[in-house]
Coordinates of C-alpha atoms in Angstrom, one line a residue:
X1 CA 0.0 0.0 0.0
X2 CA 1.3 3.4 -0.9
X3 CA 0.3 5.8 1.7
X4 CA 1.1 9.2 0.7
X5 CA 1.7 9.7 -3.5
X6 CA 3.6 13.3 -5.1
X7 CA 4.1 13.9 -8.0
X8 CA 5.9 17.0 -9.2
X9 CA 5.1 17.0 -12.9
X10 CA 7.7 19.1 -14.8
X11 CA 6.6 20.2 -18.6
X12 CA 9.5 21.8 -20.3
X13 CA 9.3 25.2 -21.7
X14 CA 10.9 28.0 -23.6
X15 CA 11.2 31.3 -23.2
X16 CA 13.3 34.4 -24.5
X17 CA 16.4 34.2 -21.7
X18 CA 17.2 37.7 -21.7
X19 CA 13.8 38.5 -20.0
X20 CA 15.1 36.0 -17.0
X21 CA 15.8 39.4 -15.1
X22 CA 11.9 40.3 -15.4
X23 CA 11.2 37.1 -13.5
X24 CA 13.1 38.1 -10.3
X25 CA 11.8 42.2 -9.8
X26 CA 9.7 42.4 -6.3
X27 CA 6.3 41.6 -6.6
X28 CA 3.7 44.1 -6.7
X29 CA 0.6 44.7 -4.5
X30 CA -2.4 45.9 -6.1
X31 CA -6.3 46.1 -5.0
X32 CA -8.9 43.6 -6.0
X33 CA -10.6 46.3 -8.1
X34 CA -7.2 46.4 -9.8
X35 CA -6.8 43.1 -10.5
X36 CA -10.5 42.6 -11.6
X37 CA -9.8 45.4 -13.9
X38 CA -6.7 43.5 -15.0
X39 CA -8.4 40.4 -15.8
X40 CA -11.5 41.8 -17.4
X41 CA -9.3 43.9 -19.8
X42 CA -7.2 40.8 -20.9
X43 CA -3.9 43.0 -20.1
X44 CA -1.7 40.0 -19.4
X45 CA 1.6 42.0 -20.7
X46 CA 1.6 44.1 -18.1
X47 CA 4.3 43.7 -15.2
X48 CA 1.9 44.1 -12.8
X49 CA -0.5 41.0 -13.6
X50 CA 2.7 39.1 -13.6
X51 CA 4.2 40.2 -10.4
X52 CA 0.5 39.8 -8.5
X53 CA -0.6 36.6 -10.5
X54 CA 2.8 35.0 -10.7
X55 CA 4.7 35.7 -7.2
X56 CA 8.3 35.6 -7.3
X57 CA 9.2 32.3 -4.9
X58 CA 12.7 32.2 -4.2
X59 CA 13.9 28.4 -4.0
X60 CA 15.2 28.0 -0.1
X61 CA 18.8 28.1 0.6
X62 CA 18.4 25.3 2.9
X63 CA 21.6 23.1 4.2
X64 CA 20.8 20.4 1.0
X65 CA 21.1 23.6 -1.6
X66 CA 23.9 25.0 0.3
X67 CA 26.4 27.0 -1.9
X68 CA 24.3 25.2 -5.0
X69 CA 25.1 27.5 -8.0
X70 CA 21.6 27.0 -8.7
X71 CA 21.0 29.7 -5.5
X72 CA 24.1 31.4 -6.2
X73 CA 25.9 30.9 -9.5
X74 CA 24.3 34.2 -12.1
X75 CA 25.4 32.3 -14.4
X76 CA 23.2 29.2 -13.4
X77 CA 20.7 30.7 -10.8
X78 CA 17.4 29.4 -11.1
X79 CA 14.3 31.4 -10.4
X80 CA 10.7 30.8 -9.6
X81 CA 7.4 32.1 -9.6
X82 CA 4.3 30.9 -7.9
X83 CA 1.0 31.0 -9.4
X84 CA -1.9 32.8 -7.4
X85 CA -5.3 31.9 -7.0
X86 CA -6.2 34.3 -9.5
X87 CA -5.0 32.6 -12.4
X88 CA -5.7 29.3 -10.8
X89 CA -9.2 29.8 -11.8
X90 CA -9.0 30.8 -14.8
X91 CA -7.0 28.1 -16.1
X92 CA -10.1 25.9 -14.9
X93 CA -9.0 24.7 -12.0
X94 CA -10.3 25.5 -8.2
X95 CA -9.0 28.5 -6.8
X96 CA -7.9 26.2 -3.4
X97 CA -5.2 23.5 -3.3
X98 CA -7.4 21.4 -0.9
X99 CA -10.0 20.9 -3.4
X100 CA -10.7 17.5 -4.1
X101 CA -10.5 16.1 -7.9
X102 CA -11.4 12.4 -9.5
X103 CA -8.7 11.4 -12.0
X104 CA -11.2 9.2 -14.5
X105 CA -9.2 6.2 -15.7
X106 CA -10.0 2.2 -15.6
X107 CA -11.4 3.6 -12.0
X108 CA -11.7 6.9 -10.4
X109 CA -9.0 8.0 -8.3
X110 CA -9.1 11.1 -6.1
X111 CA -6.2 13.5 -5.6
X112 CA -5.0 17.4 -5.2
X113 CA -3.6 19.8 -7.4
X114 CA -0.6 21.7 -5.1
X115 CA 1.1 24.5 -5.7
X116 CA 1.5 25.2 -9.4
X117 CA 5.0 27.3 -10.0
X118 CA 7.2 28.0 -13.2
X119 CA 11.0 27.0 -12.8
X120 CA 13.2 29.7 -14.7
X121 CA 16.6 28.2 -16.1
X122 CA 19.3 31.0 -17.4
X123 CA 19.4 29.5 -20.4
X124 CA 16.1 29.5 -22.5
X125 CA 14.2 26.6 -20.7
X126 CA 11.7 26.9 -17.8
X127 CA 9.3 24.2 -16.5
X128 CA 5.9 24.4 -15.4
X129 CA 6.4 22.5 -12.2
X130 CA 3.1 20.9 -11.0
X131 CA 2.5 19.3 -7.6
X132 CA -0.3 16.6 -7.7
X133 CA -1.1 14.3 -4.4
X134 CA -3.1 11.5 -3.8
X135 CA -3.5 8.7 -0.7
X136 CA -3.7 5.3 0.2
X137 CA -3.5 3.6 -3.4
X138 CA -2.8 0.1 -3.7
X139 CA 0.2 -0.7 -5.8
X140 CA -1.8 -1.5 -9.0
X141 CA -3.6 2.0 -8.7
X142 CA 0.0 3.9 -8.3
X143 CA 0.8 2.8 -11.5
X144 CA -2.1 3.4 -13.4
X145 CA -2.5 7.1 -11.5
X146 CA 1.0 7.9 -12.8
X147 CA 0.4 6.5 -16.1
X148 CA -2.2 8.4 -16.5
X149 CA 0.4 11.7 -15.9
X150 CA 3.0 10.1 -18.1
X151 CA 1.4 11.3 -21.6
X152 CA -0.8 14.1 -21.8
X153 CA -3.1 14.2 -24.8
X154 CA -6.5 15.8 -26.1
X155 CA -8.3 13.5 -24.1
X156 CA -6.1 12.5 -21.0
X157 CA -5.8 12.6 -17.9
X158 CA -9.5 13.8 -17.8
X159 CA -10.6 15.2 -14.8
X160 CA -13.7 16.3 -12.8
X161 CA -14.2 18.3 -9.5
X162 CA -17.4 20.3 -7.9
X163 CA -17.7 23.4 -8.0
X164 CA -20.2 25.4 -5.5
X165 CA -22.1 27.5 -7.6
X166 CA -24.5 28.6 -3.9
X167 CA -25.0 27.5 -0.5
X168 CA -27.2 24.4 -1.7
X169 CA -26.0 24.1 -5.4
X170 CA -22.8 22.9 -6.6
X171 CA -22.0 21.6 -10.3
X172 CA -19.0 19.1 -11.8
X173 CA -16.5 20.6 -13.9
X174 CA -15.0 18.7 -16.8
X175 CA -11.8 19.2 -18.3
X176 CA -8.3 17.7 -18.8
X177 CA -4.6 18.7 -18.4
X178 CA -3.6 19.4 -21.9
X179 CA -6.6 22.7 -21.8
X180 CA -4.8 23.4 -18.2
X181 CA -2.0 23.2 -19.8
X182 CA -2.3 25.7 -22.8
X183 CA -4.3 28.4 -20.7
X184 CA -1.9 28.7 -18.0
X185 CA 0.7 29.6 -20.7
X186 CA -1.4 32.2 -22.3
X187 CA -2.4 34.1 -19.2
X188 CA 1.1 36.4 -19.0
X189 CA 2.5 37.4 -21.6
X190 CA 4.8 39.1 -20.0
X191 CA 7.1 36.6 -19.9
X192 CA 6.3 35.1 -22.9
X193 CA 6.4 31.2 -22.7
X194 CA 5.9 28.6 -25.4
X195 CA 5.9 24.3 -25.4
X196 CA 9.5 23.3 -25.9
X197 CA 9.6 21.7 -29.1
X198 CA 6.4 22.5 -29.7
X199 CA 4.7 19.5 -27.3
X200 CA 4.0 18.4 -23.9
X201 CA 6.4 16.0 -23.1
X202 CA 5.8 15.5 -19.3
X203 CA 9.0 14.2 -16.7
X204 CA 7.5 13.4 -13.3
X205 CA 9.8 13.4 -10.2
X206 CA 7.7 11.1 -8.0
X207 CA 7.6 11.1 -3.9
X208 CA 6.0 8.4 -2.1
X209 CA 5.8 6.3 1.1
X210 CA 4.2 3.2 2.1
X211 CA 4.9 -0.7 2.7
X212 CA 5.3 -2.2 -0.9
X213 CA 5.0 -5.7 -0.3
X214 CA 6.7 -7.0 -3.5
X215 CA 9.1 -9.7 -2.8
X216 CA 11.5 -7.6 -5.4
X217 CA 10.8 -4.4 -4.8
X218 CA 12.9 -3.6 -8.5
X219 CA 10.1 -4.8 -9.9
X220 CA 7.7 -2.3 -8.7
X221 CA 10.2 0.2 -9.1
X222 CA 10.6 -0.7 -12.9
X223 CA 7.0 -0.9 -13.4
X224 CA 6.6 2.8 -12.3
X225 CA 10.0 4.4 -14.0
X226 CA 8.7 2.4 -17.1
X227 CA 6.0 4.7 -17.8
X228 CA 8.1 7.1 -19.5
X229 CA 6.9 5.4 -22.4
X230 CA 10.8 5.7 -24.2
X231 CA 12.1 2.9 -26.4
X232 CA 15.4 3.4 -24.5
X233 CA 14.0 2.5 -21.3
X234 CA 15.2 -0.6 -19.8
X235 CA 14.7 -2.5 -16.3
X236 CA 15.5 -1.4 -13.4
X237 CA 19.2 -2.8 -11.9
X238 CA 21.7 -1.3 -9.5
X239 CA 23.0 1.2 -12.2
X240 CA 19.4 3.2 -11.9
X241 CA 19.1 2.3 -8.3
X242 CA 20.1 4.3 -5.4
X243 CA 20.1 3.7 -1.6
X244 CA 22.1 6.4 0.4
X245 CA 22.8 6.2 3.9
X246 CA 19.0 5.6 5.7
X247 CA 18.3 2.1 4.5
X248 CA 14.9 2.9 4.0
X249 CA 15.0 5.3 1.7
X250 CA 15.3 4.2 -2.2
X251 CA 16.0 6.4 -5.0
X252 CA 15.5 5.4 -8.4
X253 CA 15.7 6.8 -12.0
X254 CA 14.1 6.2 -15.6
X255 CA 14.3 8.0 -18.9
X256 CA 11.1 10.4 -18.6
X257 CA 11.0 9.8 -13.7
X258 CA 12.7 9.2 -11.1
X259 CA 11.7 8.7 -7.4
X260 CA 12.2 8.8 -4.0
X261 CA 10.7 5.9 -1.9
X262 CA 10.1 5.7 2.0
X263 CA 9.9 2.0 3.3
X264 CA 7.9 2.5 6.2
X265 CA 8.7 -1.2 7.0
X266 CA 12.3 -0.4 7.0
X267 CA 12.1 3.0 9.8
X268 CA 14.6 2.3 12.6
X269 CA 12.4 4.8 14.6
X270 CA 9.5 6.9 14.9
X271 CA 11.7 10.2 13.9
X272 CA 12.4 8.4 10.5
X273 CA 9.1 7.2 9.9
X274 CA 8.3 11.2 11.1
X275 CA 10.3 12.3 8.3
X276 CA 9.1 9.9 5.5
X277 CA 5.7 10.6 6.5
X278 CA 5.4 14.5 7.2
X279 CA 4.2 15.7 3.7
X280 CA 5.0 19.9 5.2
X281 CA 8.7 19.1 6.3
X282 CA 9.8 15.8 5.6
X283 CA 10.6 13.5 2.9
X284 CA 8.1 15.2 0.2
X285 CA 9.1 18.8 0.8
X286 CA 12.8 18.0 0.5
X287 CA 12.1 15.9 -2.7
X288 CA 10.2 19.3 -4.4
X289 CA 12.3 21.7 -2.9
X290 CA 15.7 19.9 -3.7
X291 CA 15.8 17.0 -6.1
X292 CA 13.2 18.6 -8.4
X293 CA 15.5 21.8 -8.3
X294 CA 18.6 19.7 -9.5
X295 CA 16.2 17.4 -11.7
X296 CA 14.7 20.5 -13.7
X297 CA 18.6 21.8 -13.7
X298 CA 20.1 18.6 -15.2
X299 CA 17.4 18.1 -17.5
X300 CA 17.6 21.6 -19.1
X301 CA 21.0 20.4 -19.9
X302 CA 19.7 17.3 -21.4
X303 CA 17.4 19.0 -23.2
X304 CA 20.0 21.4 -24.6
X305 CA 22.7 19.1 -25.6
X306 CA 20.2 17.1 -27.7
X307 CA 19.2 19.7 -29.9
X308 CA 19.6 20.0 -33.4
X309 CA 19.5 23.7 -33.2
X310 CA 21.7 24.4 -30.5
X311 CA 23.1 28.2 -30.4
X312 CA 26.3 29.3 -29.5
X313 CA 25.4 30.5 -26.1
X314 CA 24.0 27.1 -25.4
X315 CA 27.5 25.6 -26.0
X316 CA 29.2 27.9 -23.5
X317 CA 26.2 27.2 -21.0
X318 CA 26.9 23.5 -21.5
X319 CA 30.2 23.2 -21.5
X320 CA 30.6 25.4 -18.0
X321 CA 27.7 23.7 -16.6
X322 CA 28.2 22.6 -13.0
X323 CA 28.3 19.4 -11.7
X324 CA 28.3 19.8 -7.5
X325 CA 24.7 21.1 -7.4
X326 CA 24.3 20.1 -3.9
X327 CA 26.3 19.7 -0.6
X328 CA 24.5 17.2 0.4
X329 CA 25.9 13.6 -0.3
X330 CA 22.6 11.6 -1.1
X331 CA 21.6 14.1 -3.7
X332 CA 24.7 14.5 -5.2
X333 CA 25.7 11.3 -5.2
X334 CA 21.8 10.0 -6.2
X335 CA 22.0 12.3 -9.7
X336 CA 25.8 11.4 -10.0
X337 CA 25.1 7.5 -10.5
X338 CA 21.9 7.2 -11.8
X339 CA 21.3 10.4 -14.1
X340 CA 24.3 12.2 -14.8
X341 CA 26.7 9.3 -15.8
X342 CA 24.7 5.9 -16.1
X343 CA 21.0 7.4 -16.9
X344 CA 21.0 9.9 -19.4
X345 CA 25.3 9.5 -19.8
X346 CA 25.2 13.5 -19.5
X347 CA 28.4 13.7 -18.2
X348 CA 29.7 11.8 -21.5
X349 CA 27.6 14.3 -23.6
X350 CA 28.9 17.2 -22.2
X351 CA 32.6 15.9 -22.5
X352 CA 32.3 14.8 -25.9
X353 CA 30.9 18.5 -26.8
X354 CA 34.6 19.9 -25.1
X355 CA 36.4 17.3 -27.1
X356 CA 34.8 18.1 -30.7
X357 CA 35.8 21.9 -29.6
X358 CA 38.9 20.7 -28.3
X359 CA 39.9 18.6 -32.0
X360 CA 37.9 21.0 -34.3
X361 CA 38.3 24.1 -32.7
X362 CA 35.2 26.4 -32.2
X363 CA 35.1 27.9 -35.3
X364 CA 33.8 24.7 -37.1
X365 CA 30.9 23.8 -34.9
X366 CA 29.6 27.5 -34.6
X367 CA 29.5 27.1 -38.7
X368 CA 27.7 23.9 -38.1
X369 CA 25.6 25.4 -35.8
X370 CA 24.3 28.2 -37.7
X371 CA 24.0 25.7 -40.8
X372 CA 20.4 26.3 -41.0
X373 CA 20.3 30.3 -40.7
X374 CA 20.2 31.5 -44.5
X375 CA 20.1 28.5 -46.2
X376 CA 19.0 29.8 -50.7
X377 CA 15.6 27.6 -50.7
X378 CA 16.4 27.5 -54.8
X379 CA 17.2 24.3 -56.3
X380 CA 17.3 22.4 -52.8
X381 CA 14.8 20.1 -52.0
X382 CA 16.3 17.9 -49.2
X383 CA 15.6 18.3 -46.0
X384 CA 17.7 21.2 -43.5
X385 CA 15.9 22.5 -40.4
X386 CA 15.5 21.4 -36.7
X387 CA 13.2 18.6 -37.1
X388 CA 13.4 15.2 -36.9
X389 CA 14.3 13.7 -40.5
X390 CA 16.0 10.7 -42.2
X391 CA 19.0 10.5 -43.5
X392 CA 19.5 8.4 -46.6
X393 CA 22.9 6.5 -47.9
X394 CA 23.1 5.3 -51.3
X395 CA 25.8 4.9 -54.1
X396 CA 25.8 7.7 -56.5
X397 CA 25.8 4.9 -59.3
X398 CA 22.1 3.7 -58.2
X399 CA 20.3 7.4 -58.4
X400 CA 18.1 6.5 -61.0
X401 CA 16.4 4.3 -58.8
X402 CA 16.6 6.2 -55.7
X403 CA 15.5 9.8 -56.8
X404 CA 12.5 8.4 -57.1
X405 CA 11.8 6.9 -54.3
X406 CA 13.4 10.2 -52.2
X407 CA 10.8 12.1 -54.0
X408 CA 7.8 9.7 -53.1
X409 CA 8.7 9.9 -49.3
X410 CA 8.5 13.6 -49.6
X411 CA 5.4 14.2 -51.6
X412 CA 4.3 11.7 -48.6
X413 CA 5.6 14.4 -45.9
X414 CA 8.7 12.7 -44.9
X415 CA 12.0 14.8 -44.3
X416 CA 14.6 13.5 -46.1
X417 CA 18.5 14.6 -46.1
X418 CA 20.8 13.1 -49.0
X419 CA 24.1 14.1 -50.2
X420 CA 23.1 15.2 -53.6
X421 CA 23.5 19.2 -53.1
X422 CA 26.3 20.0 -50.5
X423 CA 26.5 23.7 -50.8
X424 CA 30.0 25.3 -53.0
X425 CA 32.4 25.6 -49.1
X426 CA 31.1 22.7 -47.2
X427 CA 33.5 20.0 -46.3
X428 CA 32.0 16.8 -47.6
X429 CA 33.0 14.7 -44.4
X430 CA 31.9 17.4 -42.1
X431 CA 28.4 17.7 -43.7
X432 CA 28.0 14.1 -44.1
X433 CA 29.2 13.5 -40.3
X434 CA 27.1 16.0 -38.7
X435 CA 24.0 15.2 -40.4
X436 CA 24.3 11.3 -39.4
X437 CA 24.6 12.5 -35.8
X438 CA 21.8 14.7 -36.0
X439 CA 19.5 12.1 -38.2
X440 CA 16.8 10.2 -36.2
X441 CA 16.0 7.6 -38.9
X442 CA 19.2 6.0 -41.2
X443 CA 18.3 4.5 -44.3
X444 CA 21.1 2.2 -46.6
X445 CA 20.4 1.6 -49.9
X446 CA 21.8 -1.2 -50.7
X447 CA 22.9 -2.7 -54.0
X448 CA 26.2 -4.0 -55.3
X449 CA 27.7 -0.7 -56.1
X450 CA 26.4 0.1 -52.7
X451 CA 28.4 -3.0 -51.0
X452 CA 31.3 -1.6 -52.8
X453 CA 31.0 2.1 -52.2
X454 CA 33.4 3.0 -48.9
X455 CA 31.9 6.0 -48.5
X456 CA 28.3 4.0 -47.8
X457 CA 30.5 2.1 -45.6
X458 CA 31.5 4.4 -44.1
X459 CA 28.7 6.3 -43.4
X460 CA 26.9 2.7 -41.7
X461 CA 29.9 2.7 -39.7
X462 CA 29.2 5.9 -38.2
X463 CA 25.5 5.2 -38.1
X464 CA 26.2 2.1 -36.5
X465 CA 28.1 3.6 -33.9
X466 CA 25.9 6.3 -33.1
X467 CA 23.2 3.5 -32.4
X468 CA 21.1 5.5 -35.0
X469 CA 17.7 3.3 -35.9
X470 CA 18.9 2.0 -39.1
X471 CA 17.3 -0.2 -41.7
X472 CA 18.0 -1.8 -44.8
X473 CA 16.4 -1.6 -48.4
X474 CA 17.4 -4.1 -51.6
X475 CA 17.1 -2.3 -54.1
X476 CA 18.6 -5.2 -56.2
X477 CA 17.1 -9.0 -56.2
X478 CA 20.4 -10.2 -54.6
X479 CA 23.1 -7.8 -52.3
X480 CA 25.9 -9.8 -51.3
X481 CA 26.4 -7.8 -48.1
X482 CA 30.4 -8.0 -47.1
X483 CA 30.9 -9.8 -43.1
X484 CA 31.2 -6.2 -41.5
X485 CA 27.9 -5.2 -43.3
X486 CA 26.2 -8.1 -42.7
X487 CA 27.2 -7.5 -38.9
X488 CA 26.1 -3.9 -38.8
X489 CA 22.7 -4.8 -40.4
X490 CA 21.9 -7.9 -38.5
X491 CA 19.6 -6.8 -36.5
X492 CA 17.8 -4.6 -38.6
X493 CA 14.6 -4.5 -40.5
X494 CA 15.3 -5.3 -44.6
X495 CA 12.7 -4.1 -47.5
X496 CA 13.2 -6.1 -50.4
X497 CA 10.4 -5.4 -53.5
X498 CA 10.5 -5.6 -57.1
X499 CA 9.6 -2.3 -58.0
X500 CA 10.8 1.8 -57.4
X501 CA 7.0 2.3 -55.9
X502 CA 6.8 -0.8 -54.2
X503 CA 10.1 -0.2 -52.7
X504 CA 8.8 3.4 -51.9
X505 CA 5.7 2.4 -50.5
X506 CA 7.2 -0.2 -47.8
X507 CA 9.3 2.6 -46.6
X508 CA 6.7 5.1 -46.2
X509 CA 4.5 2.2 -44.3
X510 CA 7.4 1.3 -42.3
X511 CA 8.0 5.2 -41.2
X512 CA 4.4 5.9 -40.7
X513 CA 4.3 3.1 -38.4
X514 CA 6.8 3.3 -36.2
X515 CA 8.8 6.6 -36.5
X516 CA 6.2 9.0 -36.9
X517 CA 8.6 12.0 -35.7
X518 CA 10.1 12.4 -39.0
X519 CA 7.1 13.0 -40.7
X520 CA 5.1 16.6 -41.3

């Protein structure tokens, strides 16, 4: 049984950085007739709606965050605002945190919304930060109340509360997370905020306690960090696991959540089962006030290094980035194994960004970063922007036959990048390189003069080693694939058809099906 549930749901965002200094002026006191006036009118530029509606919060320099550059650093200092009733209830939700809603899934569960807050980075990415609670759920209904959280849609979560409309009349209020969502970030625009990337793409820090009774309690654990719903996700084992110093407290990371779990079975006394219980000042408030601080942190960093469209002060933010966020050993040491070098590898990311400066120089991956800005339109029809898009290697000999089928997958809204029109200055190997890195989807064309061709060699090499998803079309009846290619490509899918729009056909099925991110 899991006895107290929180989840602090973080939904990244972007935001111009150089109005980061706008989120930390005092706030502002005004009358209600001011405010009303405020809201009626729609005036959600002004300073003062912000500094009223969205309170300035400042994270607590308590002995966990000691010295954390995140408190102190200007170069790394988070800030935070916290949302007022005001806005509250007009983003559909009650005006009090103690109202009670029904999360309507497979059964109706009942929970809290908590304090709602945005967390500013000083780079360009902030994060709504959303507190939910709920109480004494069995196992079964933990996971299905945070899978519920895990992808928010059109049409989930939905959620219902009452709403007193008199003394003896009350009605239910409909709605769902994704409308929450959207309105919230169109009441200020003084601040302007936007969806990162465009989406809601949800990471839920996770703080509960109870008495799981699982003989393996890995098994609940990986059944919960699962839920981030990324093919990358594998089981739970001691390289996502963390148990610090009180034996009855586990920590444990997944692609998309982590959490913090208090054994109540485990407690040595009644002051630890005090702290892993008391949702004001225990176990809970040091999880948002402190790991989510350091979680949001290291994932605007994740977020950053990942881009396609990284900018050069994003490079200098990276590279500089801090790694001691926190004094205290079971946080630092909690992120250091299971997040910043086994989890996400960060730490390698980050390194390997100093070492292509370090061998190239800056010069070459500022060009590479600015690659798209200016780009003549004329005479160019494969893909070069920021989004998602497969890359396709083929021997020059065989373009007759693969033209065609490039076209076919864009008239069908698929970007495509192929070396047929490297701009008059690029470096061949450079372009090439960067845009197999950058690729989500590799493609290899293979055919005899393919098999023979080093440069398509080459380029599955890279492919390969960038554990790109990679398949394999025969474009010929019979390809006589060399040992190294037959190694690279053995667990792969292969398309094999007899004609240029068959051939095109299964690719565009294939993509459609399962990578849907490279297509418009």
């Amino acid at each position: 049984m899991i006895n107290t549930l929180k989840m602090n749901l973080l939904i990244p965002l972007q935001y111009d950085k150089d109005n980061y200094s706008k989120t930390l002026e005092p706030d502002i006191n005004l009358s209600k007739e001011q405010i009303e006036h405020l809201k009626n009118s729609g005036q959600y530029t002004s300073s003062e709606w912000f500094h009223y509606c969205f309170r300035h919060k400042p994270l607590e320099a308590n002995f966990q965050m000691a010295e954390s550059p995140l408190l102190q650093d200007n170069n790394y200092k988070i800030s935070r605002v916290e949302l007022d009733s005001v806005v509250r209830a007009l983003t559909g939700l009650h005006k009090n945190e103690t109202t009670k809603y029904l999360l309507k899934a497979q059964s109706d569960i009942e929970f809290k919304f908590g304090k709602i807050r945005v967390l500013f980075t000083k780079s360009r990415i902030a994060f709504l930060h959303i507190e939910i609670y709920s109480y004494n759920l069995s196992e079964k209904e933990t996971r299905l109340f945070v899978n519920a959280f895990s992808q928010i849609t059109n049409s989930q979560p939905r959620i219902e509360y009452k709403r007193k409309l008199s003394k003896d009349e009350e009605e239910t209020v409909k709605t769902n997370l994704k409308d929450i969502i959207l309105t919230l970030i169109s009441l200020q625009l003084y601040v302007p905020l936007s969806l990162f990337d465009n989406r809601i793409s949800p990471y839920i820090q996770i703080c509960f306690n109870g008495d799981c009774d699982a003989n393996d309690k890995l098994t609940f654990f990986d059944s919960i960090q699962s839920l981030s719903k990324r093919a990358s996700a594998r089981e739970i084992n001691d390289s996502h696991l963390y148990v610090g110093k009180e034996p009855y407290i586990y920590r444990f990371a997944g692609d998309r959540t982590f959490c913090i779990y208090g054994d109540t079975l485990n407690c040595i006394d009644d002051d630890n089962l005090r702290f892993i219980t008391d949702s004001k000042n225990g176990l809970i408030k040091s999880a948002t006030e402190n790991y989510t601080t350091v979680y949001a942190f290291l994932l605007s960093l994740q977020l950053l290094v990942v881009k396609n469209d990284i900018e050069d002060e994003d490079i200098e933010y990276l590279i500089n980035s801090p790694s001691r966020l926190s004094n205290e050993d079971n946080i630092r040491e909690f992120y250091d194994k299971c997040l910043y070098n086994n989890g996400w590898h960060l730490k390698e990311s980050i390194s390997d960004l100093k070492n292509r400066i370090k061998i190239m120089g800056d010069n070459p991956i500022k060009k590479w970063i600015k690659r798209w800005q200016n780009r003549p339109e004329i005479n160019s029809n494969r893909y070069f922007g920021k989004k998602p898009y497969v890359f396709i290697s083929y021997a020059h000999n065989d373009k007759d036959i693969i033209y065609p089928i490039i076209k076919k997958l864009q008239d069908n809204g698929i970007r495509v990048w192929y070396d047929k029109r490297i701009e008059a200055g690029d470096e061949w190997p450079e372009e090439i390189g960067w845009n197999i890195i950058d690729c989500s989807l590799f493609i290899i064309m293979l055919s005899e003069s393919a098999v023979l061709s080093i440069n398509v060699r080459n380029e599955l090499t890279m492919a390969s080693g960038q554990t790109k998803d990679l398949f394999g079309v025969n474009i010929e009846a019979e390809v006589n694939l060399s040992p190294g290619m037959q190694l690279q490509l053995s667990n792969s899918q292969k398309i094999t058809s007899l004609t240029i729009d068959e051939l095109a056909d299964s690719i565009i099925a294939t993509i459609k099906n399962k990578y849907q991110s490279v297509c418009e």
